[in-house]
Tab-separated table of C-alpha atoms in Angstrom:
chain	number	residue	atom	x	y	z
J	60	MET	CA	-21.355	-22.131	-5.949
J	61	ALA	CA	-20.568	-21.750	-2.272
J	62	ASP	CA	-16.910	-21.362	-3.120
J	63	LEU	CA	-17.688	-18.613	-5.666
J	64	ILE	CA	-19.814	-16.698	-3.082
J	65	GLY	CA	-17.047	-17.108	-0.533
J	66	VAL	CA	-14.401	-15.475	-2.788
J	67	PHE	CA	-16.538	-12.798	-4.283
J	68	HIS	CA	-15.114	-9.300	-3.569
J	69	PHE	CA	-14.448	-5.994	-5.227
J	70	LEU	CA	-11.035	-4.946	-6.586
J	71	ARG	CA	-11.729	-1.186	-6.126
J	72	PRO	CA	-14.327	-1.065	-3.302
J	73	TRP	CA	-13.948	2.674	-2.732
J	74	TRP	CA	-16.013	3.258	-5.830
J	75	LEU	CA	-19.047	1.930	-3.920
J	76	ILE	CA	-19.033	5.147	-1.859
J	77	ALA	CA	-20.466	6.852	-4.932
J	78	LEU	CA	-23.687	4.960	-4.462
J	79	VAL	CA	-24.566	7.069	-1.368
J	80	PRO	CA	-24.744	10.463	-3.120
J	81	LEU	CA	-26.307	8.838	-6.079
J	82	ALA	CA	-29.133	7.383	-3.882
J	83	LEU	CA	-29.648	10.751	-2.227
J	84	ILE	CA	-29.931	12.565	-5.605
J	85	TRP	CA	-32.293	9.938	-6.883
J	86	TRP	CA	-34.599	10.193	-3.822
J	87	ALA	CA	-34.653	13.999	-3.933
J	88	ILE	CA	-35.588	14.167	-7.537
J	89	ARG	CA	-38.073	11.354	-7.386
J	90	TRP	CA	-39.830	12.992	-4.333
J	91	GLN	CA	-40.279	16.098	-6.325
J	92	LYS	CA	-41.790	14.090	-9.168
J	93	THR	CA	-44.190	12.118	-6.981
J	94	ARG	CA	-45.323	15.199	-4.873
J	95	ASP	CA	-48.695	16.542	-6.063
J	96	ASP	CA	-49.326	20.299	-6.172
J	97	PRO	CA	-52.178	21.575	-3.977
J	98	LEU	CA	-55.535	21.583	-5.733
J	99	PRO	CA	-56.934	25.029	-6.602
J	100	GLU	CA	-59.411	26.565	-4.230
J	101	GLY	CA	-63.011	27.261	-5.174
J	102	ILE	CA	-63.428	24.086	-7.255
J	103	ALA	CA	-64.927	20.860	-6.029
J	104	PRO	CA	-62.037	18.462	-5.250
J	105	HIS	CA	-63.319	15.788	-7.726
J	106	LEU	CA	-63.659	18.283	-10.419
J	107	ALA	CA	-60.196	19.791	-9.733
J	108	ARG	CA	-58.590	16.379	-9.908
J	109	ALA	CA	-60.292	15.626	-13.237
J	110	LEU	CA	-59.211	18.986	-14.652
J	111	THR	CA	-55.578	18.720	-13.450
J	112	VAL	CA	-53.050	17.802	-16.194
J	113	GLY	CA	-50.103	15.667	-15.361
J	114	LEU	CA	-51.409	14.263	-12.052
J	115	ASN	CA	-49.060	11.550	-10.796
J	116	GLU	CA	-51.616	9.064	-9.568
J	117	GLY	CA	-51.004	5.517	-10.853
J	118	ARG	CA	-47.513	6.271	-12.123
J	119	ARG	CA	-44.867	3.993	-10.741
J	120	VAL	CA	-41.699	4.361	-12.907
J	121	TYR	CA	-39.992	7.624	-13.788
J	122	PRO	CA	-37.028	8.440	-16.015
J	123	ILE	CA	-34.950	9.209	-12.931
J	124	ASP	CA	-35.300	5.571	-11.961
J	125	GLY	CA	-33.729	4.337	-15.145
J	126	VAL	CA	-30.972	6.912	-14.851
J	127	ALA	CA	-30.174	5.989	-11.240
J	128	LEU	CA	-30.215	2.265	-12.021
J	129	THR	CA	-27.874	2.758	-15.022
J	130	LEU	CA	-25.412	4.930	-12.971
J	131	GLY	CA	-25.581	2.424	-10.158
J	132	LEU	CA	-24.573	-0.453	-12.469
J	133	LEU	CA	-21.704	1.620	-13.758
J	134	VAL	CA	-20.523	2.429	-10.312
J	135	VAL	CA	-20.591	-1.265	-9.256
J	136	ALA	CA	-18.728	-2.117	-12.506
J	137	ALA	CA	-16.076	0.474	-11.722
J	138	ALA	CA	-15.682	-1.148	-8.336
J	139	GLY	CA	-14.393	-4.234	-10.084
J	140	PRO	CA	-16.486	-7.232	-8.954
J	141	THR	CA	-14.575	-10.528	-9.194
J	142	TRP	CA	-14.966	-14.174	-8.234
J	143	SER	CA	-12.272	-15.872	-10.414
J	144	ARG	CA	-8.604	-15.582	-11.222
J	145	VAL	CA	-6.912	-14.937	-14.527
J	146	ALA	CA	-5.508	-18.174	-16.001
J	147	ASN	CA	-1.851	-18.179	-16.854
J	148	PRO	CA	-1.607	-18.180	-20.686
J	149	LEU	CA	1.694	-20.045	-20.489
J	150	LEU	CA	0.005	-23.012	-18.842
J	151	ALA	CA	-2.565	-25.299	-20.333
J	152	GLN	CA	-5.961	-23.543	-20.404
J	153	THR	CA	-7.623	-26.803	-19.421
J	154	ALA	CA	-6.839	-28.935	-16.507
J	155	PRO	CA	-4.711	-32.089	-16.876
J	156	LEU	CA	-6.775	-35.184	-16.779
J	157	ALA	CA	-5.824	-38.631	-15.420
J	158	VAL	CA	-8.037	-41.218	-17.223
J	159	VAL	CA	-8.483	-44.466	-15.141
J	160	LEU	CA	-9.946	-47.164	-17.355
J	161	LYS	CA	-11.459	-50.376	-16.059
J	162	VAL	CA	-10.159	-53.364	-18.044
J	163	THR	CA	-12.095	-56.401	-16.923
J	164	PRO	CA	-14.123	-59.160	-18.622
J	165	SER	CA	-17.302	-57.269	-17.766
J	166	MET	CA	-16.134	-54.501	-20.057
J	167	GLU	CA	-16.451	-56.941	-22.956
J	168	ASN	CA	-20.223	-56.912	-22.589
J	169	VAL	CA	-21.996	-56.072	-25.820
J	170	ASP	CA	-24.949	-54.119	-24.413
J	171	VAL	CA	-22.997	-51.076	-25.632
J	172	GLN	CA	-21.877	-51.706	-29.211
J	173	PRO	CA	-19.368	-52.962	-30.150
J	174	THR	CA	-18.333	-53.595	-26.578
J	175	ARG	CA	-18.172	-51.505	-23.489
J	176	LEU	CA	-14.352	-51.329	-23.597
J	177	LYS	CA	-14.256	-50.424	-27.299
J	178	ARG	CA	-16.901	-47.786	-26.941
J	179	ALA	CA	-15.071	-46.405	-23.840
J	180	SER	CA	-11.892	-46.295	-25.951
J	181	PHE	CA	-13.632	-44.391	-28.681
J	182	LYS	CA	-15.025	-41.917	-26.240
J	183	ILE	CA	-11.574	-41.386	-24.597
J	184	LEU	CA	-10.027	-40.780	-28.030
J	185	ASP	CA	-12.725	-38.269	-28.905
J	186	LEU	CA	-12.134	-36.553	-25.572
J	187	ILE	CA	-8.410	-36.319	-26.173
J	188	GLU	CA	-9.053	-34.732	-29.555
J	189	ARG	CA	-11.273	-32.145	-28.022
J	190	ARG	CA	-8.676	-31.314	-25.342
J	191	ALA	CA	-6.016	-30.509	-27.823
J	192	GLY	CA	-2.842	-29.248	-26.025
J	193	ALA	CA	-3.990	-30.428	-22.565
J	194	LYS	CA	-2.154	-33.156	-20.747
J	195	THR	CA	-3.703	-36.569	-20.308
J	196	ALA	CA	-2.533	-39.681	-18.466
J	197	LEU	CA	-3.838	-43.161	-18.840
J	198	ILE	CA	-4.184	-45.805	-16.094
J	199	ALA	CA	-5.610	-49.273	-16.400
J	200	TYR	CA	-6.979	-51.402	-13.566
J	201	ALA	CA	-8.569	-54.664	-12.776
J	202	GLY	CA	-7.392	-56.730	-9.756
J	203	SER	CA	-4.409	-54.324	-9.839
J	204	ALA	CA	-3.805	-50.856	-11.239
J	205	HIS	CA	-1.102	-49.862	-13.631
J	206	ARG	CA	0.067	-46.661	-15.265
J	207	VAL	CA	-0.151	-46.984	-19.043
J	208	THR	CA	1.194	-43.556	-19.965
J	209	PRO	CA	2.185	-40.494	-17.918
J	210	LEU	CA	0.790	-37.099	-18.486
J	211	THR	CA	1.365	-36.190	-22.147
J	212	GLU	CA	0.114	-33.721	-24.710
J	213	ASP	CA	0.809	-36.160	-27.576
J	214	PRO	CA	-2.505	-37.934	-28.546
J	215	ASN	CA	-0.677	-40.496	-30.743
J	216	ILE	CA	1.003	-42.044	-27.758
J	217	LEU	CA	-2.308	-42.537	-25.975
J	218	LYS	CA	-3.961	-43.908	-29.137
J	219	SER	CA	-1.276	-46.563	-29.605
J	220	TYR	CA	-1.369	-47.801	-26.002
J	221	LEU	CA	-5.212	-47.520	-25.638
J	222	SER	CA	-5.693	-49.753	-28.721
J	223	GLY	CA	-3.607	-52.498	-27.050
J	224	LEU	CA	-5.495	-52.774	-23.775
J	225	ALA	CA	-7.500	-55.937	-23.220
J	226	PRO	CA	-8.752	-57.842	-20.072
J	227	ASP	CA	-6.511	-60.869	-20.693
J	228	MET	CA	-3.369	-58.790	-20.191
J	229	MET	CA	-4.257	-57.758	-16.664
J	230	PRO	CA	-2.300	-59.798	-14.134
J	231	GLU	CA	-5.125	-60.252	-11.671
J	232	GLU	CA	-8.935	-60.191	-11.873
J	233	GLY	CA	-10.906	-57.959	-9.529
J	234	ASP	CA	-11.897	-54.361	-8.989
J	235	ARG	CA	-9.105	-52.348	-7.311
J	236	ALA	CA	-10.342	-48.934	-8.205
J	237	ASP	CA	-8.652	-47.713	-5.033
J	238	GLN	CA	-5.251	-48.502	-6.532
J	239	GLY	CA	-6.197	-46.672	-9.720
J	240	LEU	CA	-7.156	-43.663	-7.620
J	241	GLU	CA	-3.801	-43.709	-5.840
J	242	LEU	CA	-1.909	-43.821	-9.192
J	243	ALA	CA	-4.022	-41.002	-10.602
J	244	GLN	CA	-3.442	-38.780	-7.551
J	245	ALA	CA	0.360	-39.469	-7.765
J	246	GLU	CA	0.334	-38.599	-11.486
J	247	LEU	CA	-1.468	-35.275	-10.996
J	248	GLU	CA	0.696	-34.265	-7.923
J	249	GLY	CA	3.599	-33.537	-10.277
J	250	SER	CA	1.584	-31.225	-12.499
J	251	GLU	CA	1.846	-27.531	-12.073
J	252	THR	CA	-1.700	-27.014	-13.271
J	253	PRO	CA	-4.568	-28.453	-11.084
J	254	GLY	CA	-6.398	-31.297	-12.704
J	255	ALA	CA	-9.142	-33.927	-12.337
J	256	ILE	CA	-9.564	-37.727	-12.448
J	257	LEU	CA	-11.862	-39.500	-14.952
J	258	PHE	CA	-12.881	-43.094	-14.025
J	259	VAL	CA	-14.246	-44.929	-17.025
J	260	LEU	CA	-16.064	-47.961	-15.780
J	261	ASP	CA	-19.242	-50.091	-15.897
J	262	ASP	CA	-19.442	-50.907	-12.181
J	263	LEU	CA	-17.736	-50.106	-8.887
J	264	SER	CA	-17.283	-52.434	-5.935
J	265	PRO	CA	-19.072	-50.930	-2.846
J	266	GLY	CA	-15.839	-51.736	-0.893
J	267	ASN	CA	-14.115	-48.912	-2.797
J	268	VAL	CA	-16.430	-46.218	-1.599
J	269	ASP	CA	-14.647	-45.692	1.684
J	270	ALA	CA	-11.348	-45.360	-0.121
J	271	PHE	CA	-12.723	-42.605	-2.271
J	272	ASN	CA	-14.268	-40.694	0.653
J	273	ALA	CA	-11.231	-41.062	2.867
J	274	SER	CA	-9.253	-38.624	0.624
J	275	ALA	CA	-12.212	-36.578	-0.714
J	276	ALA	CA	-11.092	-33.330	0.847
J	277	ASP	CA	-7.505	-33.531	-0.435
J	278	ARG	CA	-7.752	-35.302	-3.800
J	279	PRO	CA	-8.701	-33.771	-7.094
J	280	PRO	CA	-12.378	-34.026	-8.158
J	281	VAL	CA	-13.374	-37.387	-9.612
J	282	ILE	CA	-15.681	-37.800	-12.641
J	283	PHE	CA	-17.275	-41.276	-12.981
J	284	PHE	CA	-18.019	-41.953	-16.617
J	285	VAL	CA	-20.414	-44.992	-16.713
J	286	VAL	CA	-20.142	-46.988	-19.896
J	287	ALA	CA	-23.024	-49.478	-19.614
J	288	GLY	CA	-26.587	-50.000	-20.767
J	289	ALA	CA	-29.389	-47.886	-19.518
J	290	GLU	CA	-30.633	-50.622	-17.210
J	291	VAL	CA	-27.407	-50.542	-15.173
J	292	GLU	CA	-27.659	-48.480	-12.022
J	293	LEU	CA	-24.833	-47.637	-9.639
J	294	PRO	CA	-26.254	-45.925	-6.551
J	295	GLN	CA	-22.948	-46.377	-4.695
J	296	LEU	CA	-21.497	-43.567	-6.856
J	297	ASP	CA	-23.888	-41.153	-5.257
J	298	ARG	CA	-22.294	-41.799	-1.872
J	299	ILE	CA	-18.788	-40.582	-2.977
J	300	GLU	CA	-17.943	-37.050	-2.077
J	301	ASN	CA	-16.321	-34.492	-4.380
J	302	SER	CA	-17.408	-36.413	-7.465
J	303	SER	CA	-19.809	-36.318	-10.323
J	304	VAL	CA	-21.418	-38.964	-12.547
J	305	VAL	CA	-21.737	-38.867	-16.385
J	306	THR	CA	-23.505	-41.634	-18.274
J	307	ILE	CA	-22.600	-42.594	-21.843
J	308	SER	CA	-24.780	-41.132	-24.636
J	309	ALA	CA	-25.026	-41.712	-28.336
J	310	ASP	CA	-24.071	-38.143	-29.176
J	311	ASP	CA	-21.444	-35.833	-27.668
J	312	ALA	CA	-23.520	-34.801	-24.703
J	313	ASP	CA	-21.498	-36.990	-22.330
J	314	LEU	CA	-18.209	-35.424	-23.560
J	315	ASN	CA	-19.628	-31.947	-23.195
J	316	ARG	CA	-20.433	-32.641	-19.498
J	317	ILE	CA	-16.980	-34.179	-18.880
J	318	GLU	CA	-15.301	-31.048	-20.331
J	319	ARG	CA	-17.409	-28.690	-18.265
J	320	ALA	CA	-16.617	-30.713	-15.111
J	321	VAL	CA	-12.854	-30.748	-15.778
J	322	LEU	CA	-12.859	-27.029	-16.499
J	323	SER	CA	-14.945	-26.336	-13.395
J	324	ALA	CA	-12.363	-28.262	-11.334
J	325	TYR	CA	-9.557	-26.196	-12.857
J	326	ARG	CA	-11.218	-22.964	-12.069
J	327	GLU	CA	-11.978	-23.980	-8.502
J	328	ALA	CA	-8.419	-24.946	-7.878
J	329	LEU	CA	-7.224	-21.759	-9.501
J	330	LEU	CA	-9.029	-19.755	-6.821
J	331	GLU	CA	-6.405	-20.917	-4.333
J	332	ASP	CA	-3.461	-19.933	-6.606
J	333	ASP	CA	-2.125	-16.627	-5.090
J	334	ARG	CA	0.283	-16.197	-7.999
J	335	GLN	CA	-2.531	-15.262	-10.390
J	336	ASP	CA	-4.375	-11.942	-10.497
J	337	TRP	CA	-8.098	-11.685	-9.944
J	338	GLU	CA	-10.112	-11.297	-13.106
J	339	ASP	CA	-12.199	-8.029	-13.287
J	340	LYS	CA	-15.806	-8.962	-14.129
J	341	GLY	CA	-17.118	-5.433	-14.136
J	342	TRP	CA	-17.526	-5.450	-17.885
J	343	LEU	CA	-20.460	-7.859	-17.576
J	344	LEU	CA	-22.536	-4.986	-16.025
J	345	ALA	CA	-21.837	-2.689	-19.012
J	346	TRP	CA	-24.348	-4.703	-21.090
J	347	PRO	CA	-27.458	-4.135	-18.944
J	348	ALA	CA	-26.394	-0.529	-18.512
J	349	LEU	CA	-26.233	-0.168	-22.268
J	350	LEU	CA	-29.707	-1.607	-22.645
J	351	LEU	CA	-31.128	0.904	-20.113
J	352	PHE	CA	-29.580	3.705	-22.119
J	353	LEU	CA	-31.416	2.655	-25.286
J	354	PRO	CA	-34.840	4.210	-24.301
J	355	TRP	CA	-33.109	7.656	-24.266
J	356	PHE	CA	-33.030	7.697	-28.118
J	357	ARG	CA	-35.876	9.557	-29.813
J	358	ARG	CA	-37.018	9.603	-33.329
J	359	GLY	CA	-35.364	12.519	-35.034
J	360	TRP	CA	-31.968	13.967	-35.940
J	361	THR	CA	-30.168	12.269	-33.060
J	362	MET	CA	-30.627	8.782	-34.357
J	363	ARG	CA	-30.167	9.749	-38.005
J	364	TRP	CA	-26.873	11.523	-37.392
J	365	ALA	CA	-25.708	8.575	-35.162
J	366	LEU	CA	-26.354	6.203	-38.061
J	367	VAL	CA	-24.529	8.494	-40.553
J	368	GLY	CA	-21.541	8.640	-38.109
J	369	LEU	CA	-21.396	4.876	-37.819
J	370	PHE	CA	-21.561	4.471	-41.578
J	371	LEU	CA	-18.750	7.003	-42.238
J	372	GLY	CA	-16.682	5.344	-39.579
J	373	THR	CA	-17.148	1.985	-41.118
J	374	VAL	CA	-16.270	3.168	-44.607
J	375	SER	CA	-13.227	5.287	-43.587
J	376	THR	CA	-11.775	2.663	-41.155
J	377	PRO	CA	-11.053	-0.719	-42.601
J	378	ALA	CA	-11.942	-3.618	-40.365
J	379	GLN	CA	-8.780	-5.267	-38.941
J	380	ALA	CA	-10.173	-8.633	-37.877
J	381	GLU	CA	-13.899	-9.385	-38.161
J	382	GLY	CA	-15.656	-6.236	-39.222
J	383	TRP	CA	-18.337	-5.182	-36.787
J	384	ARG	CA	-16.519	-6.900	-33.920
J	385	ASP	CA	-13.887	-4.193	-34.040
J	386	TRP	CA	-16.491	-1.689	-32.751
J	387	PHE	CA	-16.994	-3.619	-29.547
J	388	LEU	CA	-14.035	-5.980	-28.938
J	389	THR	CA	-10.305	-5.361	-28.734
J	390	PRO	CA	-7.954	-7.584	-30.783
J	391	ASP	CA	-7.059	-9.462	-27.583
J	392	GLN	CA	-10.724	-10.138	-26.841
J	393	GLN	CA	-11.314	-11.313	-30.308
J	394	GLY	CA	-8.196	-13.546	-30.034
J	395	GLN	CA	-9.557	-15.035	-26.837
J	396	ILE	CA	-12.769	-15.949	-28.601
J	397	HIS	CA	-10.786	-17.846	-31.213
J	398	MET	CA	-8.778	-19.576	-28.437
J	399	ASN	CA	-11.965	-20.669	-26.822
J	400	ASN	CA	-13.103	-22.119	-30.144
J	401	LYS	CA	-9.707	-23.849	-30.476
J	402	ASP	CA	-8.808	-21.769	-33.559
J	403	PHE	CA	-5.226	-21.191	-32.253
J	404	SER	CA	-3.802	-20.065	-35.511
J	405	GLY	CA	-6.547	-17.377	-35.917
J	406	ALA	CA	-6.009	-16.352	-32.387
J	407	ALA	CA	-2.253	-15.920	-32.877
J	408	ASP	CA	-2.927	-13.514	-35.789
J	409	LEU	CA	-5.260	-11.394	-33.658
J	410	PHE	CA	-3.548	-11.225	-30.227
J	411	GLU	CA	-1.523	-8.089	-29.452
J	412	ASP	CA	-0.483	-9.194	-25.982
J	413	PRO	CA	3.041	-10.826	-26.407
J	414	GLU	CA	2.407	-13.684	-23.978
J	415	GLN	CA	-1.062	-14.524	-25.355
J	416	ARG	CA	0.281	-14.421	-28.937
J	417	ALA	CA	3.238	-16.573	-28.217
J	418	PHE	CA	1.125	-19.110	-26.436
J	419	ALA	CA	-1.337	-19.213	-29.281
J	420	LEU	CA	1.427	-19.820	-31.811
J	421	LEU	CA	2.714	-22.744	-29.723
J	422	ARG	CA	-0.783	-24.265	-29.549
J	423	ALA	CA	-1.173	-23.768	-33.318
J	424	GLY	CA	1.936	-25.759	-34.022
J	425	ARG	CA	3.792	-22.761	-35.497
J	426	TYR	CA	6.846	-23.568	-33.454
J	427	GLU	CA	9.438	-21.446	-35.266
J	428	GLU	CA	7.228	-18.293	-34.920
J	429	ALA	CA	6.378	-19.305	-31.275
J	430	ALA	CA	10.028	-19.541	-30.337
J	431	GLU	CA	10.761	-16.075	-31.878
J	432	ALA	CA	7.677	-14.645	-30.029
J	433	PHE	CA	8.701	-16.158	-26.686
J	434	GLY	CA	12.256	-14.865	-27.240
J	435	PHE	CA	10.994	-11.229	-26.823
J	436	ILE	CA	9.484	-12.070	-23.327
J	437	GLU	CA	12.264	-11.426	-20.922
J	438	THR	CA	11.027	-13.674	-18.113
J	439	ALA	CA	11.663	-17.162	-16.993
J	440	ALA	CA	8.290	-18.155	-18.251
J	441	GLY	CA	9.050	-16.630	-21.656
J	442	ALA	CA	12.422	-18.565	-21.829
J	443	ASN	CA	10.553	-21.776	-20.892
J	444	GLY	CA	7.996	-21.205	-23.702
J	445	GLU	CA	10.878	-20.641	-26.088
J	446	GLY	CA	12.526	-23.883	-25.017
J	447	VAL	CA	9.287	-25.900	-25.457
J	448	ALA	CA	8.730	-24.476	-28.914
J	449	LEU	CA	12.334	-25.211	-29.955
J	450	LEU	CA	12.108	-28.844	-28.636
J	451	ARG	CA	8.854	-29.443	-30.576
J	452	ASN	CA	10.611	-28.081	-33.643
J	453	ARG	CA	13.450	-30.582	-32.983
J	454	ASN	CA	15.996	-27.828	-32.276
J	455	TYR	CA	17.163	-29.715	-29.169
J	456	HIS	CA	20.349	-27.837	-28.398
J	457	ASP	CA	18.790	-24.468	-28.884
J	458	GLY	CA	16.004	-25.659	-26.496
J	459	ILE	CA	18.659	-26.516	-23.959
J	460	ARG	CA	20.068	-23.000	-24.201
J	461	ALA	CA	16.618	-21.507	-23.810
J	462	PHE	CA	16.003	-23.504	-20.628
J	463	GLU	CA	19.447	-22.573	-19.339
J	464	LYS	CA	18.446	-18.924	-19.835
J	465	ALA	CA	15.248	-19.581	-17.899
J	466	VAL	CA	17.261	-20.876	-14.945
J	467	GLU	CA	19.533	-17.842	-15.073
J	468	ARG	CA	16.481	-15.551	-14.922
J	469	ASP	CA	14.901	-17.433	-11.996
J	470	PRO	CA	17.169	-19.936	-10.209
J	471	ASN	CA	14.378	-20.861	-7.801
J	472	ASP	CA	11.976	-21.880	-10.552
J	473	ALA	CA	11.478	-25.619	-10.294
J	474	THR	CA	9.816	-25.842	-13.707
J	475	SER	CA	12.844	-24.335	-15.540
J	476	ALA	CA	15.250	-26.797	-13.821
J	477	ALA	CA	13.016	-29.728	-14.644
J	478	ASN	CA	12.617	-28.643	-18.254
J	479	LEU	CA	16.390	-28.288	-18.586
J	480	GLU	CA	16.945	-31.748	-17.206
J	481	VAL	CA	14.393	-33.311	-19.569
J	482	ALA	CA	15.870	-31.483	-22.672
J	483	ARG	CA	19.376	-32.775	-21.776
J	484	ALA	CA	18.000	-36.220	-21.395
J	485	ILE	CA	16.330	-36.007	-24.775
J	486	VAL	CA	19.551	-34.952	-26.496
J	487	ALA	CA	21.590	-37.703	-24.766
J	488	TYR	CA	19.001	-40.308	-25.761
J	489	VAL	CA	18.948	-39.185	-29.494
J	490	GLU	CA	22.773	-39.147	-29.746
J	491	ASN	CA	23.221	-42.506	-27.957
J	492	ALA	CA	20.455	-44.086	-30.093
J	493	GLN	CA	22.150	-42.841	-33.265
J	494	LEU	CA	25.529	-44.119	-32.091
J	495	SER	CA	24.345	-47.557	-31.084
J	496	SER	CA	21.475	-48.340	-33.458
J	497	ASP	CA	21.874	-50.398	-36.616
J	498	THR	CA	21.266	-49.121	-40.143
J	499	GLY	CA	18.041	-51.043	-40.561
J	500	GLU	CA	19.495	-53.036	-43.424
J	501	GLU	CA	18.829	-56.380	-41.699
J	502	ALA	CA	15.139	-55.607	-41.216
J	503	GLY	CA	14.823	-54.250	-44.698
J	504	ILE	CA	13.295	-50.942	-43.585
J	505	GLY	CA	14.691	-47.558	-42.850
J	506	ALA	CA	14.713	-43.914	-43.975
J	507	ASP	CA	16.162	-42.465	-47.075
J	508	ASP	CA	17.929	-39.636	-45.326
J	509	THR	CA	18.285	-39.517	-41.510
J	510	VAL	CA	19.974	-36.631	-39.844
J	511	PHE	CA	19.944	-36.101	-36.085
J	512	ASP	CA	20.556	-32.842	-34.239
J	513	ASN	CA	23.976	-33.846	-32.886
J	514	GLU	CA	26.333	-31.056	-31.954
J	515	SER	CA	28.606	-33.320	-29.902
J	516	GLY	CA	29.583	-35.279	-33.034
J	517	GLN	CA	28.444	-38.745	-31.807
J	518	GLY	CA	27.666	-41.107	-34.715
J	519	GLU	CA	27.464	-40.101	-38.338
J	520	GLU	CA	24.740	-39.347	-40.842
J	521	THR	CA	23.320	-42.605	-42.248
J	522	GLU	CA	21.925	-42.872	-45.754
J	523	ILE	CA	19.929	-46.015	-46.413
J	524	GLU	CA	18.559	-47.095	-49.793
J	525	ARG	CA	15.135	-48.647	-49.348
J	526	GLU	CA	13.846	-51.082	-51.850
J	527	GLU	CA	10.651	-49.982	-53.537
J	528	THR	CA	7.843	-52.131	-52.415
J	529	ASP	CA	4.100	-51.770	-51.698
J	530	VAL	CA	4.108	-53.838	-48.528
J	531	PRO	CA	4.903	-52.014	-45.208
J	532	ALA	CA	7.475	-54.486	-43.915
J	533	GLN	CA	8.544	-58.124	-44.042
J	534	GLY	CA	6.119	-58.900	-46.895
J	535	LEU	CA	3.076	-58.431	-44.651
J	536	SER	CA	-0.127	-56.838	-45.803
J	537	THR	CA	-1.128	-53.553	-44.307
J	538	GLU	CA	-3.887	-55.166	-42.182
J	539	ASP	CA	-1.516	-57.859	-40.854
J	540	TRP	CA	1.109	-55.301	-40.136
J	541	MET	CA	-1.207	-53.172	-38.074
J	542	ARG	CA	-2.511	-56.219	-36.215
J	543	ALA	CA	1.087	-57.151	-35.458
J	544	VAL	CA	1.770	-53.666	-34.065
J	545	ASP	CA	-1.244	-53.853	-31.730
J	546	THR	CA	-0.095	-57.309	-30.654
J	547	GLN	CA	3.288	-56.065	-29.824
J	548	VAL	CA	1.873	-53.199	-27.801
J	549	GLY	CA	-0.395	-55.586	-25.890
J	550	ASP	CA	2.451	-58.005	-25.201
J	551	PHE	CA	4.641	-55.250	-23.971
J	552	LEU	CA	1.942	-53.913	-21.611
J	553	ALA	CA	1.139	-57.421	-20.401
J	554	THR	CA	4.780	-58.148	-19.545
J	555	ARG	CA	5.220	-54.751	-17.890
J	556	PHE	CA	2.007	-55.114	-15.802
J	557	LEU	CA	3.131	-58.658	-14.719
J	558	LEU	CA	6.450	-57.405	-13.544
J	559	GLU	CA	4.956	-54.428	-11.658
J	560	ASN	CA	2.492	-56.712	-9.952
J	561	ALA	CA	5.285	-59.125	-8.967
J	562	GLN	CA	7.346	-56.257	-7.455
J	563	ARG	CA	4.425	-55.121	-5.333
J	564	SER	CA	3.992	-58.620	-3.938
J	565	GLU	CA	7.604	-58.852	-2.807
């Protein structure tokens, strides 16, 4: 709240000068209303007061008061009060999140069913689903901390690795939350959008408190998500600066609090981004001004003709989006409401602003339309958006050309250069994998028709006939096959963590 008060200002402060003549006019008229005329002579004062009509005694509020207050609100609205910046529609509208999960034997406690670790995994998956399109990283820690996945928008990657985490795969026992904090900070430093860190744990060693407070001023906000029974108390968390604590709940109340905390962190960090314009909040004052105007209506022809005019306007003008909302909200405002409700496809159909519409199409998964929409935005950001849409639509080489166009438009843009490098690496990987991989005949699995986007001509199209069978692979049942996949993920993570821990010890 202190930060909001510190950045509060007016975009057009010269409008506030109009408050001076407005106050003078109000005072002059109100003084005339409150001034009593002299009592007639020749009549006793008490009788004269009783016989006088319209005496102002006891009256406190006059119509001029409502008029002055209404005009004052409109003047302040015209001055453009603001305390937040406009979010860039081409960036994620929610902050990236680094999830740091404690993976220790204590997380196998069953005071939270089925276990603390399993329930924490379910909550993390629900949170990922709610944050559709936002980037999330996953870090696991016990006696050492390890990055499981980098920041990614793909929930399937996080699901596969999250299901394979278990305490027995961690190289060392202990509570090195400080190492998890370092990895989370390093992960978020490479993000263009400010983010937050979510620690999912059941306890925190008091020795880690100093490590958290040492970097409290510089690090992103930390949210502690306590997954434990109601009898567990962690007073040491209250001593950590720039943090908040959320306890697990049976419903979605805990996830709602986490989302609000992450969004608050994003908005606070956005205040320091000089590249974004300030958001005009003057429209908020229009609603109380409108309510103050309502008493002006009187029973009679004015109200009747107003209702007739509204009815004729509704009949003669078809609603373009949601009927009555067209009277009060522009298509872009209606589109933003759909974006806030995560109805990205509906938002794309409403937006008239080219950047907002293109971004909504991208979030809705309508990649071909998104690429076309971004193509009309002749900026580096537009070319970047076009490249992302083309890559997600598996048009790799077209994506490279879009990123090259972004670099040409703004050679100093680090994002364009990084996207171009990643796109080229993807194409090289796909083509090399096609050239060197087997046909899948030995394993007995494969695809009926596999065609890669390969303009350089490496490899050939491969057509594989798959034997019709009801079992997924190698004669295993579906349950056994899924268990084997989880085991392979767990073995891979355990081996990788062990190697990382050995490298740190050297």
